[in-house]
Structures are given as structure tokens and as C-alpha cells.
PDB file of C-alpha atoms in Angstrom:
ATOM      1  CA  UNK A  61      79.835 100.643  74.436  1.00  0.00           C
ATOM      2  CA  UNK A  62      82.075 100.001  77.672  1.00  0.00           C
ATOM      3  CA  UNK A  63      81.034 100.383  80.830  1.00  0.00           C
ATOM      4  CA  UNK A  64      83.108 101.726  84.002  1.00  0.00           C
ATOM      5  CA  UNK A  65      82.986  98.726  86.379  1.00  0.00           C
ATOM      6  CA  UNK A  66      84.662  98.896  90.357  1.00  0.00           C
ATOM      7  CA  UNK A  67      86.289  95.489  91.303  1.00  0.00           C
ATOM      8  CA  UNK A  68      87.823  95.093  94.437  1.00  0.00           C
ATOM      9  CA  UNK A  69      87.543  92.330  96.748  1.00  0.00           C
ATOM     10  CA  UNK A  70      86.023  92.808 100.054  1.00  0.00           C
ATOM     11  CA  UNK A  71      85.770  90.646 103.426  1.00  0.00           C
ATOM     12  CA  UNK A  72      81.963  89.846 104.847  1.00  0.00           C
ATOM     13  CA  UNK A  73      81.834  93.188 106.899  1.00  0.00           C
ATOM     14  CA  UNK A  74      82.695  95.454 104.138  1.00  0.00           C
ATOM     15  CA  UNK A  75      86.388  95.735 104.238  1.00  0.00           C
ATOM     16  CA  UNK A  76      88.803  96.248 100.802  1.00  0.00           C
ATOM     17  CA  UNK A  77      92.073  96.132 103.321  1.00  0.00           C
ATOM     18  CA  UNK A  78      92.867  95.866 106.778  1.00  0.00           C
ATOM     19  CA  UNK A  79      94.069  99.040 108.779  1.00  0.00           C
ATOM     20  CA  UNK A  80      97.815  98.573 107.485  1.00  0.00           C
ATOM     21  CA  UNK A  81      96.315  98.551 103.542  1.00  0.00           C
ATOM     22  CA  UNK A  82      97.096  94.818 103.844  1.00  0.00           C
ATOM     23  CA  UNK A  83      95.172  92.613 101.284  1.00  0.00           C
ATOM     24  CA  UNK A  84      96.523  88.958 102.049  1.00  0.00           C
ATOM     25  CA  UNK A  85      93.111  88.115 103.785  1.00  0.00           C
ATOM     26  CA  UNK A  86      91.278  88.962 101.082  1.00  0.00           C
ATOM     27  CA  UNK A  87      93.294  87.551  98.233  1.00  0.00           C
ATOM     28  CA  UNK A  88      93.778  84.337  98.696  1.00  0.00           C
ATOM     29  CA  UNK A  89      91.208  82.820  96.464  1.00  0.00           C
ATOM     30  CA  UNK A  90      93.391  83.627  93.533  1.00  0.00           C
ATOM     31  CA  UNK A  91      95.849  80.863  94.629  1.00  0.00           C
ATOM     32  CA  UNK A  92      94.477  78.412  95.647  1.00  0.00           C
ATOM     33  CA  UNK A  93      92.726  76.544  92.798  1.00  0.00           C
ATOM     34  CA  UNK A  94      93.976  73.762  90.124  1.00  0.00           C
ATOM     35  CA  UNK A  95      93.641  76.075  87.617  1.00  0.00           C
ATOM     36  CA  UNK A  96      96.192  78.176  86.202  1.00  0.00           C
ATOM     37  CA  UNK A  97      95.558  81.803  84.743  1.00  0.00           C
ATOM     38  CA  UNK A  98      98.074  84.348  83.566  1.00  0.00           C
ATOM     39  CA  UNK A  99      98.051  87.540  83.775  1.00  0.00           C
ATOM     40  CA  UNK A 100     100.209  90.423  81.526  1.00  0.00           C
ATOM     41  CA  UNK A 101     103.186  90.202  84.201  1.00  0.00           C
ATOM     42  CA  UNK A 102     104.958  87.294  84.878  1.00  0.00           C
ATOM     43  CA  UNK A 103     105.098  87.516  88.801  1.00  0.00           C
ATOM     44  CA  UNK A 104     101.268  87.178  88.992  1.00  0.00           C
ATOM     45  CA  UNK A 105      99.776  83.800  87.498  1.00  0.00           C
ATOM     46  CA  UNK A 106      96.763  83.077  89.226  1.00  0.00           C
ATOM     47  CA  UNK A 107      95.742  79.472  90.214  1.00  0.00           C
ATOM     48  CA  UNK A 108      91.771  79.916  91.132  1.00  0.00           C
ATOM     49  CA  UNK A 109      88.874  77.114  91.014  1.00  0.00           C
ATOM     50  CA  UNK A 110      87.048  76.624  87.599  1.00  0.00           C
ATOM     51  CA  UNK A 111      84.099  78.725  88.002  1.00  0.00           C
ATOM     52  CA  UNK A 112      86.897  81.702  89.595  1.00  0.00           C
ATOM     53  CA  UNK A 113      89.016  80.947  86.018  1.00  0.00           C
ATOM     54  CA  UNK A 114      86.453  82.095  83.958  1.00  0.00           C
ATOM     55  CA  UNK A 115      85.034  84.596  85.837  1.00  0.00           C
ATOM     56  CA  UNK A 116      88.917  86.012  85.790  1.00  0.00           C
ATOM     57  CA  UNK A 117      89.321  85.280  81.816  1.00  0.00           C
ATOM     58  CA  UNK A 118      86.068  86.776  80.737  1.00  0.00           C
ATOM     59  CA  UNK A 119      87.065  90.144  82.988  1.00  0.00           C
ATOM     60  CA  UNK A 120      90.538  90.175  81.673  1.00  0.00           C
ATOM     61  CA  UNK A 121      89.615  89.831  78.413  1.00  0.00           C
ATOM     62  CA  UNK A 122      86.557  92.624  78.813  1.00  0.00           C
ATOM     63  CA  UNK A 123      88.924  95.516  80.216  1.00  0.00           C
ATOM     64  CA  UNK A 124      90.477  98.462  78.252  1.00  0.00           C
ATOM     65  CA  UNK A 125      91.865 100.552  81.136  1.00  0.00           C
ATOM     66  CA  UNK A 126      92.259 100.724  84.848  1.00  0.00           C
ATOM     67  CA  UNK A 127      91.639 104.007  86.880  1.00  0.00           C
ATOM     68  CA  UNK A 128      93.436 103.991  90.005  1.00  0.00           C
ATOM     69  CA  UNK A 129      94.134 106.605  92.611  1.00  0.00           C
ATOM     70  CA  UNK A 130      97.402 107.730  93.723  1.00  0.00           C
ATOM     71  CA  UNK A 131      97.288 105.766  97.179  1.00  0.00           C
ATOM     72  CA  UNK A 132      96.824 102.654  95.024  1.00  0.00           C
ATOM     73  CA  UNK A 133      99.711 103.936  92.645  1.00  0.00           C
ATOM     74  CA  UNK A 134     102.173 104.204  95.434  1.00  0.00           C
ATOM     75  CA  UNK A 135     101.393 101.034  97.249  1.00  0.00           C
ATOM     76  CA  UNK A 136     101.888  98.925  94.550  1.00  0.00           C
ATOM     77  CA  UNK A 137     105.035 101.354  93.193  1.00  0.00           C
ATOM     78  CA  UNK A 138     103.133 101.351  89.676  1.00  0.00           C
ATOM     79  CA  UNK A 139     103.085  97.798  89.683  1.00  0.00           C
ATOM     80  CA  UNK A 140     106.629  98.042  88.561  1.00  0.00           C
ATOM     81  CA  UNK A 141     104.831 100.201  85.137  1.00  0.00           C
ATOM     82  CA  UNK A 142     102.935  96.976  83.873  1.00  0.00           C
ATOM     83  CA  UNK A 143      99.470  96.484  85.909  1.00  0.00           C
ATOM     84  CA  UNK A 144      98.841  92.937  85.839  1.00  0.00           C
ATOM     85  CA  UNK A 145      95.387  93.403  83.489  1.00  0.00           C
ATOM     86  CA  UNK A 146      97.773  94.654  81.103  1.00  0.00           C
ATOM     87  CA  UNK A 147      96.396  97.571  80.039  1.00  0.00           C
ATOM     88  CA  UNK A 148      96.802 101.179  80.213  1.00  0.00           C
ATOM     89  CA  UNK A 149      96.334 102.986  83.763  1.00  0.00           C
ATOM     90  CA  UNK A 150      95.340 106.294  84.731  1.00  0.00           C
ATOM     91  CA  UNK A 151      95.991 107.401  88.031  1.00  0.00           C
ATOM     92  CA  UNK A 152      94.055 110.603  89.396  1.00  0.00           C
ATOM     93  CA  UNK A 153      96.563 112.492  91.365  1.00  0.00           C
ATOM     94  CA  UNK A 154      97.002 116.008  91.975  1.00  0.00           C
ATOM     95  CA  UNK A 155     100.780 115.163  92.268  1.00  0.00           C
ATOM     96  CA  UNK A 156     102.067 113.062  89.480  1.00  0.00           C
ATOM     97  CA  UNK A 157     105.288 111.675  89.959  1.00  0.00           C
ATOM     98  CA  UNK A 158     107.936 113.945  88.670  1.00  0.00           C
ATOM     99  CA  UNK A 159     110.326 111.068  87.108  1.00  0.00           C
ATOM    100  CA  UNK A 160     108.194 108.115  86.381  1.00  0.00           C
ATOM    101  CA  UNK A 161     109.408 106.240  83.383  1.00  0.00           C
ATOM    102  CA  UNK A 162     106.352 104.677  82.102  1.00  0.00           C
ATOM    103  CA  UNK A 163     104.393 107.194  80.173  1.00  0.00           C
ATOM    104  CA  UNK A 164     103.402 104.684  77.608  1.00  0.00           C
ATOM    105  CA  UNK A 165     101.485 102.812  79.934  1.00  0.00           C
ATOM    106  CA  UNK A 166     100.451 105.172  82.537  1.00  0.00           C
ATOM    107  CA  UNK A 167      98.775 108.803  82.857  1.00  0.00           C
ATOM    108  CA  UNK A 168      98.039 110.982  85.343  1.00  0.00           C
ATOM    109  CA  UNK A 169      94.996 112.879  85.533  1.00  0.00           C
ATOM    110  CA  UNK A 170      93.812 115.623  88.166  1.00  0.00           C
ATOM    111  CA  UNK A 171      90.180 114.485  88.769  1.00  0.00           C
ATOM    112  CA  UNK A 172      87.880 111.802  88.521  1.00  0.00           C
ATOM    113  CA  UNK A 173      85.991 112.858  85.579  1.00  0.00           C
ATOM    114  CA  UNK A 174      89.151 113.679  83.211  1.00  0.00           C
ATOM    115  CA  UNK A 175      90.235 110.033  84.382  1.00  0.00           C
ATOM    116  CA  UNK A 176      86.776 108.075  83.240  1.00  0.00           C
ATOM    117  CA  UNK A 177      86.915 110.334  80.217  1.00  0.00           C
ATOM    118  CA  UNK A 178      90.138 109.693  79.328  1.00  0.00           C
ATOM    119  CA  UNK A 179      90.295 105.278  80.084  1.00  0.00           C
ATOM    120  CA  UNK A 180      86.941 105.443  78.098  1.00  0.00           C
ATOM    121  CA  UNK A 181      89.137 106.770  74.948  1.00  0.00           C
ATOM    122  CA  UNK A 182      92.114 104.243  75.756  1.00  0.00           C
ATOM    123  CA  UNK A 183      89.560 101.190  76.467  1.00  0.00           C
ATOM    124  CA  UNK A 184      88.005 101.807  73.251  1.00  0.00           C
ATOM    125  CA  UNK A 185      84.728  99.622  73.196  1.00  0.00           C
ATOM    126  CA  UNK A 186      86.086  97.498  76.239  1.00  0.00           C
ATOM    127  CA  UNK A 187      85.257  97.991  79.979  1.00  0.00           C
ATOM    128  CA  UNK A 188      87.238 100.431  82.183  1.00  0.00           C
ATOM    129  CA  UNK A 189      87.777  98.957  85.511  1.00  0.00           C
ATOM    130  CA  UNK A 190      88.001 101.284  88.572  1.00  0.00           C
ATOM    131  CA  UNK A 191      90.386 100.064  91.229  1.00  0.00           C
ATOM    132  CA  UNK A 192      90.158 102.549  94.212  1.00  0.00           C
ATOM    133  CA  UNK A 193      88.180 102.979  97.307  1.00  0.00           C
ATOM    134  CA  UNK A 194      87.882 106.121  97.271  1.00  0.00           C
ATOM    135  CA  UNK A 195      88.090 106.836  93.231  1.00  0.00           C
ATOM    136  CA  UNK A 196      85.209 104.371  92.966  1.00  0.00           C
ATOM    137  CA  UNK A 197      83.469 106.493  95.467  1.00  0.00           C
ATOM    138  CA  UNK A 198      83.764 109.377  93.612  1.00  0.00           C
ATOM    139  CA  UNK A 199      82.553 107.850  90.024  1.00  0.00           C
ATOM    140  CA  UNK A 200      79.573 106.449  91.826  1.00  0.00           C
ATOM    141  CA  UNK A 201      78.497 110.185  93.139  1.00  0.00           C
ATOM    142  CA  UNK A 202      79.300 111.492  90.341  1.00  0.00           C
ATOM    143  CA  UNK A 203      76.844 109.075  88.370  1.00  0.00           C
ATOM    144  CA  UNK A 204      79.904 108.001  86.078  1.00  0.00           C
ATOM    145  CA  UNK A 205      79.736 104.007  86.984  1.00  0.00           C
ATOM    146  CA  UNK A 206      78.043 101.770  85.645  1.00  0.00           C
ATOM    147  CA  UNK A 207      78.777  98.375  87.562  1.00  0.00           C
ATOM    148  CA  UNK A 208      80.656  97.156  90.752  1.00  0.00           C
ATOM    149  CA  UNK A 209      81.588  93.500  91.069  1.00  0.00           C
ATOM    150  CA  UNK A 210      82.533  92.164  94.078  1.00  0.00           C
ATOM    151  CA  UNK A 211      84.708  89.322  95.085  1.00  0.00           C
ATOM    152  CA  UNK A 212      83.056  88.481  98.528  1.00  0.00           C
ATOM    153  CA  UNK A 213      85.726  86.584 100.660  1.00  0.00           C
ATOM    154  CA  UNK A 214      84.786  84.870 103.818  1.00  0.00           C
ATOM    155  CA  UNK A 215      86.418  86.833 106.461  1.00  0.00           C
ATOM    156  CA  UNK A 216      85.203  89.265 109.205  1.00  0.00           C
ATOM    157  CA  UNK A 217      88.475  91.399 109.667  1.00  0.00           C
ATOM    158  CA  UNK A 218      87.045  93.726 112.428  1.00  0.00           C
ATOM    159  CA  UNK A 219      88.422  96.927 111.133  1.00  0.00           C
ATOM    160  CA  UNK A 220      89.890  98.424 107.996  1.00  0.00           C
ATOM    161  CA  UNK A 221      89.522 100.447 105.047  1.00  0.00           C
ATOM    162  CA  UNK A 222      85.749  99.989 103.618  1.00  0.00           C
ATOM    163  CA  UNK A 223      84.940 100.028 100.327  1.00  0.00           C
ATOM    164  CA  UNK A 224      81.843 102.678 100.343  1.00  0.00           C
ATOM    165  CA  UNK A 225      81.821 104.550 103.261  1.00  0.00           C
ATOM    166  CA  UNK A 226      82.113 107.719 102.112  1.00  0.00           C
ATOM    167  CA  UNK A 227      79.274 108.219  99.996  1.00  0.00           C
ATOM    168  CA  UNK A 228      77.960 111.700  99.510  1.00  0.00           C
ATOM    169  CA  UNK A 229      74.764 110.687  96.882  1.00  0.00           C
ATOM    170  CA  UNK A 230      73.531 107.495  98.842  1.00  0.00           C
ATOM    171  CA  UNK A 231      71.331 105.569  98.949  1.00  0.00           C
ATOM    172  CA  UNK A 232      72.475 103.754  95.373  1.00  0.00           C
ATOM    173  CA  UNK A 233      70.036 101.078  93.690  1.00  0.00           C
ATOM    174  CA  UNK A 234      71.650  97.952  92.230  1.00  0.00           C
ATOM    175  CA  UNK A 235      70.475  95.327  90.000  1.00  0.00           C
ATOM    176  CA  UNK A 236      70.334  91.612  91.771  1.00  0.00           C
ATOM    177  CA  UNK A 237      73.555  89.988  91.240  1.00  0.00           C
ATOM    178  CA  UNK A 238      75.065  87.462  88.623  1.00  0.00           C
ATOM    179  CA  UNK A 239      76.508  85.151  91.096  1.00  0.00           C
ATOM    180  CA  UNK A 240      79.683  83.180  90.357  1.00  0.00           C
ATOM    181  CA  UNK A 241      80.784  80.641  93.488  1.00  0.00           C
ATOM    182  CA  UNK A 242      84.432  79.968  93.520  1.00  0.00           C
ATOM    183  CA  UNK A 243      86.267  78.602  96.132  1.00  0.00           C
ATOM    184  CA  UNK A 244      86.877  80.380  99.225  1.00  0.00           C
ATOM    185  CA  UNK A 245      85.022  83.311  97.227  1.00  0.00           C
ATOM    186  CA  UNK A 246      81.692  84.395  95.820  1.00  0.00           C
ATOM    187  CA  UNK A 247      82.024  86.815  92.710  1.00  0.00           C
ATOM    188  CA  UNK A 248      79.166  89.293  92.732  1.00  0.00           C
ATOM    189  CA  UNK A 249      77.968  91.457  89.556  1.00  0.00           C
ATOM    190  CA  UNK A 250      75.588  94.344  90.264  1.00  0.00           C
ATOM    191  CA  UNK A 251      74.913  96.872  87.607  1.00  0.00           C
ATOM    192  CA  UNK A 252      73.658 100.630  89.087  1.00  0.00           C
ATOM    193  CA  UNK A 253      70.122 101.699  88.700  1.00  0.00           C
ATOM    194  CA  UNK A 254      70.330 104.915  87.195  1.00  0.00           C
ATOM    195  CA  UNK A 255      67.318 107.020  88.825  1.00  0.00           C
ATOM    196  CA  UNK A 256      65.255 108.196  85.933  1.00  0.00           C
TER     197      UNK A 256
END
């Protein structure tokens, strides 16, 4: 069965962006390694250390769909309609876009639970990946995720957008971590302890 796993990366003192949603800080393990690892769009090949590769092909290979919020959505401008996991998005908005072209690829859902319920049909029996602050937030108070793996950069940036700040169910139990060292990064795997 597939599981609904948050993935973001994150600086030492809990940050997912600095206070201008900028990410280069926190990104820059995915270039600078010998090897090469492509991705469904052609302007994002990754170049990441051995141990990063694999951890990168194994999730790549394990997701079905990517939940995003709207914030995300208009950042990126869809991605240009291809996210770079290559598979279908749903973005949980309360104002789709009126005009956007890529209904093959994308859907827009009004709340978080229509959105996990929904990637869980598109992902089939591979995982759903939530890629949100503040989505991510929501599926872990509403008990709806399973995992969150974090891509622990070495950076203190100060100030920013943090990852789990708003949580309204807390505290959460994890597992202890699978631990992947890459370099310039440490990729950490918790699964969440439902409470029986």
C-alpha cells in the first residue's frame, strides 16, 4: 500500500526557505556531486554524491503523486505543467486557476483530505509525496501521513519559513531515522508513530 511521505529540505534550525521563499541555501546538494540523475523535465538533472543518487532514484522511482499547496503552485508557476518527479500533482486551493492548461497532469482540490484521497487513487500502490509547509502540516494533524524525510542541509539561516510550526495536534512521535550521508546533506527517514 503507499504511504503519504513530506520531503522538503530544511537548514539546521528548522527552516524550508528563507523569508523571501528563497531555497538556493538549501538546495545545493543536488548539484554538486559526480553523479548525474535525471529527472522527468529536462531543465532539472541533478548531479548529487553516490549515497544522495540513490537515495534520489529509489524516491523517484517510489512516488505516484505530489500534493502541493497553492503557494507552492504559484511560486514555481506549475513547474511549467510537468513537476520534475514526473507525476501527477494535486494542488489544494480554494482558488484554482481559471485558465491553466494542464489538466492532464494537474488537479485542484479544495482541502487536504480530498487531496490525499485523491493522489492515493492516481499513485496507485506507489508513495504520494507531500510538498508543502503548511499542507504537510495539515496531513500530519489530520493523522493522514505516514512519513517525513528530511534532507538536513548544513546551514543556520536565522529566519524563514519553518517547516512545522504550526502544529495544532503536537507533540508527534517518530520512528529513529534511516540515515543516508550525502555530501553537503544528511537525508533523514522517520516514519509517524500512530498513537494506539
Amino acid at each position: 500500500m503507499s504511504k503519504v511521505i513530506a520531503n522538503m529540505s530544511m537548514s539546521l534550525d528548522g527552516y524550508i526557505a528563507d523569508t523571501a521563499d528563497g531555497i538556493d541555501q538549501l538546495f545545493g546538494w543536488m548539484g554538486n556531486g559526480e553523479v548525474e540523475v535525471p529527472t522527468a523535465v529536462e531543465w532539472a538533472t541533478f548531479r548529487m554524491s553516490p549515497a544522495s543518487a540513490e537515495y534520489m532514484r529509489e524516491a523517484l522511482s517510489g512516488a505516484g503523486a505530489l500534493i502541493t499547496g497553492r503557494h507552492l503552485f504559484d511560486i514555481t508557476q506549475g513547474w511549467g505543467g510537468t513537476h520534475p518527479v514526473g507525476v501527477p500533482v494535486v494542488v489544494v486551493t480554494h482558488n484554482p486557476p481559471a485558465d491553466w492548461p494542464h489538466t492532464e497532469t494537474f488537479t485542484f482540490v479544495d482541502s487536504v483530505d480530498e487531496a490525499v484521497r485523491v493522489a492515493r487513487d492516481l499513485a496507485g500502490d506507489r508513495n504520494v509525496v507531500v510538498a508543502s509547509a503548511k499542507i504537510a502540516q495539515q496531513c500530519l494533524d489530520a493523522g493522514l501521513l505516514d512519513g517525513i524525510n528530511v534532507d538536513l542541509v548544513p546551514v543556520l539561516l536565522g529566519e524563514g519559513v519553518r517547516w512545522f510550526e504550526n502544529l495544532s495536534k503536537a507533540p508527534v512521535q517518530l520512528s529513529d531515522p534511516t540515515v543516508v550521508e550525502g555530501n553537503h546533506v544528511t537525508h533523514l527517514a522517520y516514519e509517524v508513530v500512530r498513537k494506539a
